[in-house]
Amino acid sequence: MTPAAIESKGPIFIVGSPRSGTSILTWCLGQHPNILGLEESNWMAQFALDVASAYRRGSARGERSQLSAMGVDCLDFMATIGHSIERSIVDWKDRFEQMRRASTVPASPQDHPAFKISRGASDPKERWVNGTPEYSFGICALRKLFPAARFIHLVRDCDAAASPMVHFERVAGFKLAETVAKGRELWMTYVRACIAAEEAYGPGIVYRVLFRDLIEQPQPAIERILDSLGESFSVGCVEPLTQKINSSQTDSRRISSDEGDASDVSREARELSQALHQEPQAAAASGQVAISLEEEFERRVDYEMASTEMLQEAQVAHEAAWRELDERTRWALRLNEELSETRDRLLRLQEEFQARTKWALSLQEQLSRLRERTL
């Protein structure tokens, strides 16, 4: 692994259920002099699978394969590529700020002075933060690209998160969930994935934060988060929380007609939400859970490999079908051309036959007149 990758504090990922405040916390941390706040991405976890798949292809034949022959280890290979991504993002921060300034929508939350990409020309911004709920399912994969990465699991009450999911169409034109009950089910899917990562890696890697604490005690909450990240406190990180930013324009406390839904899923989600808000995060990591996540990652790589092979086979079959179609089309065109030529010949023969018939009839008529004169 490259020395730079080892020494780096690493990027920060805010994970958790949709509508749990991942965006606002990203912008909070992005006000820190050393942290660059980014938009949602949702490509890096999949990219980690692609890189792992590429490594398998590059080492499939042992010493006869390039990566194996060079003694390249998979984890080092992935971490080196991840380090390049990490540094590239930091190097592009000036361009990001210029483009953001040029394209900001009037009256957007980011127009507020509390939301800035950088607060001073001297801000080092040596690491970045990304808030993408979908990364809740890719924490193991992201750690392979970014071994020094840290994750903040932001937990919001299941009902408070589920209701905005139904009204998300006001922001993006589509609903995250058709009903609040479905929203609770979706909330639980994301949160369980994050809990597994908490158990696997411990609070030093995946640190749980309650959305309630950000709202009720913003400064102490931000202080604890920055401390867990190894960064000093910056008052600018609290400023975004002084503004009520709710992109769905929906009262998170308003629950639709299924508020009293007593289904097993809703009850389970509420019980889990209550437990997360009452019980502290476990201090120790679980090696067994970490092994389970590693096994799941390898299964996903297997699936990616199998999917790629199936796609390649489908492409080969598709190309063969097109070649056959092209050959048959050219054969049909040739046959059509031959039929056309034959039709033309038949027409010429028919015309010749008609001309000869006409000549024969004319000759017969002449002979008849000559016979009449003779008689």
XYZ file of C-alpha atoms in Angstrom:
375
model
C 0.000 0.000 0.000
C 1.273 3.494 -0.792
C 2.624 5.466 2.200
C 0.269 8.345 1.360
C -2.725 6.025 1.590
C -1.587 4.844 5.031
C -0.949 8.329 6.424
C -4.108 9.939 5.066
C -6.973 10.534 7.459
C -9.202 9.349 4.640
C -12.576 10.477 3.306
C -15.762 10.640 5.346
C -19.032 9.018 4.327
C -22.397 9.929 5.850
C -24.686 6.902 5.627
C -28.142 6.011 6.843
C -31.713 5.918 5.618
C -32.932 8.382 2.990
C -34.476 11.552 4.485
C -32.386 11.160 7.636
C -30.330 14.344 7.242
C -27.292 12.957 5.404
C -27.193 16.018 3.137
C -27.357 18.604 5.909
C -24.680 16.819 7.939
C -22.477 16.645 4.842
C -22.762 20.418 4.448
C -22.114 20.907 8.155
C -18.850 18.996 8.034
C -18.034 20.624 4.710
C -17.733 23.978 6.519
C -14.630 22.668 8.296
C -11.365 24.132 6.961
C -9.959 20.654 6.330
C -13.089 18.950 4.932
C -14.534 19.413 1.453
C -18.291 18.836 1.238
C -19.427 16.944 -1.864
C -22.706 16.216 -3.587
C -24.197 12.706 -3.477
C -22.316 10.280 -5.714
C -23.491 6.639 -5.558
C -20.770 5.269 -7.864
C -17.824 4.439 -5.621
C -19.187 1.305 -3.950
C -20.057 -0.200 -7.334
C -16.659 0.900 -8.635
C -15.012 -1.030 -5.780
C -16.786 -4.179 -7.002
C -15.637 -3.433 -10.550
C -12.029 -3.018 -9.389
C -12.156 -6.265 -7.404
C -13.574 -8.022 -10.478
C -10.818 -6.531 -12.640
C -8.202 -7.776 -10.172
C -9.610 -11.287 -10.377
C -9.377 -11.187 -14.164
C -5.850 -9.816 -13.918
C -4.728 -12.615 -11.598
C -6.919 -15.508 -12.743
C -4.047 -17.611 -14.158
C -1.639 -17.190 -11.292
C 1.931 -16.482 -12.375
C 0.793 -16.408 -15.996
C -1.421 -13.375 -15.226
C -0.025 -9.855 -15.115
C -1.054 -8.828 -11.592
C -0.105 -12.145 -9.992
C 3.202 -12.260 -11.856
C 4.027 -8.805 -10.500
C 3.081 -9.777 -6.949
C 0.264 -7.215 -6.763
C -2.000 -7.805 -3.767
C -5.724 -7.154 -4.216
C -6.074 -4.883 -1.179
C -3.006 -2.848 -2.158
C -4.282 -2.663 -5.725
C -7.669 -1.328 -4.603
C -6.210 1.060 -2.024
C -3.821 2.547 -4.596
C -6.701 3.244 -6.970
C -8.783 4.610 -4.097
C -5.953 6.947 -3.104
C -5.887 8.311 -6.655
C -9.629 8.998 -6.457
C -9.227 10.610 -3.053
C -6.470 12.968 -4.166
C -8.140 13.756 -7.483
C -11.267 14.978 -5.698
C -9.188 17.212 -3.431
C -7.224 18.538 -6.415
C -10.462 19.450 -8.216
C -11.965 21.412 -5.328
C -11.281 24.810 -6.939
C -13.021 23.778 -10.140
C -15.900 22.353 -8.103
C -16.334 25.650 -6.303
C -16.197 27.661 -9.533
C -18.802 25.452 -11.211
C -21.031 25.458 -8.135
C -20.872 29.245 -7.943
C -21.763 29.546 -11.617
C -24.690 27.089 -11.533
C -26.300 27.672 -8.134
C -30.082 27.860 -8.425
C -31.429 31.139 -7.032
C -32.927 30.892 -3.553
C -31.449 27.406 -2.976
C -30.292 26.509 0.556
C -26.688 26.630 -0.629
C -27.095 30.368 -1.316
C -27.208 30.911 2.424
C -23.897 32.106 3.948
C -23.886 29.038 6.223
C -23.429 26.787 3.168
C -20.033 27.285 1.577
C -17.605 25.029 -0.227
C -14.711 26.891 1.360
C -14.681 29.690 3.919
C -11.247 31.051 3.171
C -8.498 30.861 0.587
C -6.193 29.239 3.133
C -8.549 26.336 3.950
C -6.478 23.200 3.251
C -9.490 20.911 2.537
C -7.253 17.824 2.610
C -10.128 15.377 2.996
C -13.711 15.227 1.808
C -17.131 14.188 3.026
C -19.868 12.565 0.977
C -23.433 11.938 2.105
C -25.028 9.156 0.063
C -27.634 6.895 1.724
C -27.013 4.106 -0.837
C -23.497 3.710 0.542
C -25.109 2.139 3.597
C -24.920 -1.119 1.627
C -21.340 -0.595 0.437
C -19.334 0.194 3.557
C -17.205 -2.937 3.261
C -16.527 -2.198 -0.408
C -15.661 1.445 0.255
C -13.187 0.459 2.981
C -11.255 -1.536 0.385
C -10.862 1.542 -1.805
C -10.323 3.865 1.157
C -8.802 1.929 4.101
C -8.599 5.110 6.202
C -12.206 6.130 5.525
C -14.549 6.965 8.378
C -18.327 6.550 8.337
C -21.017 8.449 10.206
C -24.242 6.483 10.609
C -26.894 9.154 10.974
C -30.029 7.736 12.611
C -33.382 9.476 12.436
C -36.602 8.219 14.022
C -38.246 5.813 11.564
C -41.545 7.702 11.448
C -39.838 11.067 11.003
C -37.822 9.665 8.078
C -40.628 7.620 6.521
C -43.126 10.449 6.046
C -40.836 12.591 3.818
C -40.141 9.525 1.686
C -43.777 9.559 0.591
C -43.579 13.248 -0.314
C -40.166 13.034 -1.993
C -41.831 13.498 -5.385
C -42.081 17.210 -4.574
C -38.280 17.317 -4.776
C -37.332 14.710 -7.353
C -40.566 13.859 -9.141
C -40.852 10.364 -7.673
C -41.680 8.794 -4.339
C -39.153 6.883 -2.293
C -42.065 4.973 -0.764
C -45.735 4.739 -1.671
C -46.875 4.699 1.959
C -45.396 5.527 5.337
C -45.477 1.809 6.163
C -43.338 1.116 3.090
C -41.104 3.989 4.184
C -40.560 2.323 7.557
C -39.640 -0.893 5.780
C -37.154 0.971 3.571
C -35.755 2.790 6.608
C -35.143 -0.528 8.330
C -33.315 -1.979 5.296
C -30.804 0.871 5.262
C -30.392 1.046 9.018
C -29.786 -2.680 9.406
C -26.991 -2.512 6.840
C -25.401 0.311 8.826
C -25.822 -1.539 12.120
C -24.010 -4.543 10.653
C -21.117 -2.236 9.721
C -21.171 -0.706 13.220
C -20.849 -4.182 14.716
C -18.188 -5.265 12.247
C -15.837 -2.296 12.553
C -16.715 -0.528 15.807
C -17.278 3.176 16.524
C -13.725 4.068 15.483
C -14.728 3.311 11.888
C -18.543 3.599 11.862
C -19.736 6.188 14.364
C -23.439 6.432 15.176
C -25.037 9.869 15.444
C -28.649 10.653 16.299
C -30.371 13.234 14.119
C -32.234 14.310 17.241
C -28.942 15.374 18.858
C -28.001 17.472 15.817
C -31.271 19.385 16.168
C -31.493 19.635 19.953
C -27.777 20.019 20.810
C -26.026 20.949 17.570
C -22.674 22.143 18.884
C -21.973 19.235 21.267
C -23.084 16.793 18.558
C -20.787 18.350 15.950
C -17.937 18.455 18.479
C -18.311 14.710 19.122
C -18.433 13.951 15.394
C -15.312 15.991 14.611
C -13.516 14.440 17.548
C -14.336 10.960 16.212
C -12.870 12.062 12.864
C -9.680 13.405 14.417
C -10.511 17.002 13.513
C -10.655 20.064 15.737
C -13.930 21.868 16.270
C -14.891 24.635 13.845
C -17.849 26.864 14.648
C -18.742 27.094 10.959
C -19.824 23.445 11.068
C -22.749 24.375 13.298
C -24.045 27.269 11.205
C -26.075 25.181 8.672
C -28.053 23.731 11.579
C -29.272 27.205 12.563
C -31.384 27.248 9.382
C -34.483 25.063 8.918
C -33.582 23.268 5.715
C -36.188 20.768 4.566
C -35.973 20.094 0.838
C -39.200 18.086 0.836
C -41.093 21.059 2.339
C -42.901 18.497 4.476
C -43.491 18.510 8.201
C -41.528 15.449 9.279
C -43.885 14.964 12.210
C -46.944 14.603 9.972
C -47.718 10.942 9.435
C -50.276 9.776 6.874
C -53.380 7.709 7.497
C -51.377 4.563 8.290
C -49.865 6.107 11.428
C -51.426 3.349 13.452
C -50.236 0.623 11.113
C -49.703 -2.482 13.265
C -47.998 -4.701 10.688
C -45.037 -6.774 11.796
C -42.662 -4.690 9.671
C -43.853 -1.357 11.080
C -43.737 -2.661 14.630
C -40.243 -4.053 14.084
C -39.044 -0.771 12.572
C -40.388 1.253 15.489
C -38.836 -1.102 18.019
C -35.478 -0.878 16.257
C -35.745 2.908 16.085
C -36.507 3.091 19.792
C -33.579 0.808 20.637
C -31.142 2.869 18.605
C -32.265 6.037 20.375
C -32.033 4.472 23.843
C -29.078 2.083 23.704
C -25.522 3.310 23.105
C -23.429 1.937 20.281
C -21.304 -1.075 21.213
C -17.710 -0.103 21.932
C -16.108 -3.259 20.533
C -16.060 -4.549 16.980
C -17.213 -8.061 16.088
C -14.759 -10.066 14.016
C -17.483 -12.539 13.083
C -19.707 -9.834 11.617
C -16.705 -8.415 9.760
C -16.079 -11.853 8.244
C -19.741 -12.020 7.194
C -19.456 -8.667 5.430
C -16.265 -9.821 3.692
C -18.021 -12.983 2.530
C -20.940 -10.918 1.259
C -18.526 -8.665 -0.635
C -16.913 -11.691 -2.278
C -20.343 -13.048 -3.221
C -21.167 -9.731 -4.838
C -17.895 -9.859 -6.771
C -18.810 -13.397 -7.861
C -22.158 -12.061 -9.043
C -20.478 -9.193 -10.907
C -18.101 -11.637 -12.582
C -20.930 -13.979 -13.544
C -23.024 -11.055 -14.790
C -20.106 -9.792 -16.864
C -19.536 -13.235 -18.362
C -23.241 -13.574 -19.149
C -23.229 -10.124 -20.711
C -20.190 -10.999 -22.802
C -21.838 -14.253 -23.927
C -25.013 -12.337 -24.748
C -22.979 -9.800 -26.725
C -21.246 -12.590 -28.667
C -24.620 -14.208 -29.388
C -26.050 -10.819 -30.324
C -23.182 -10.121 -32.714
C -23.513 -13.614 -34.236
C -27.238 -13.062 -34.707
C -26.581 -9.751 -36.422
C -23.976 -11.355 -38.679
C -26.439 -14.102 -39.592
C -29.159 -11.518 -40.161
C -26.784 -9.524 -42.360
C -25.838 -12.624 -44.357
C -29.475 -13.644 -44.775
C -30.407 -10.102 -45.750
C -27.682 -9.992 -48.378
C -28.789 -13.448 -49.633
C -32.404 -12.246 -49.797
C -31.337 -9.120 -51.688
C -29.330 -11.210 -54.138
C -32.282 -13.563 -54.596
C -34.576 -10.597 -55.084
C -32.177 -9.213 -57.664
C -32.054 -12.570 -59.465
C -35.865 -12.770 -59.387
C -36.033 -9.279 -60.799
C -33.636 -10.217 -63.614
C -35.653 -13.390 -64.311
C -38.851 -11.338 -64.367
C -37.245 -8.959 -66.845
C -36.166 -11.867 -69.053
C -39.694 -13.327 -68.932
C -41.132 -9.976 -69.912
C -38.718 -9.725 -72.844
C -39.568 -13.284 -73.924
C -43.263 -12.498 -73.638
C -42.801 -9.395 -75.761
C -40.792 -11.412 -78.298
C -43.454 -14.136 -78.314
C -46.175 -11.562 -78.875
C -44.168 -10.006 -81.720
C -43.546 -13.397 -83.351
C -47.218 -14.330 -82.909
C -48.205 -11.090 -84.560
C -45.768 -11.779 -87.423
C -47.116 -15.339 -87.823
C -50.693 -14.089 -87.920
C -49.720 -11.469 -90.488
C -47.980 -14.106 -92.609
C -50.994 -16.400 -92.342
C -53.251 -13.570 -93.456
C -51.000 -12.902 -96.481
C -51.050 -16.573 -97.433
C -54.842 -16.637 -97.196
C -55.162 -13.619 -99.523
C -52.687 -15.192 -101.981
C -54.653 -18.437 -101.968
C -57.884 -16.571 -102.681
C -56.327 -14.848 -105.720
C -55.008 -18.155 -107.023
C -58.423 -19.728 -106.833
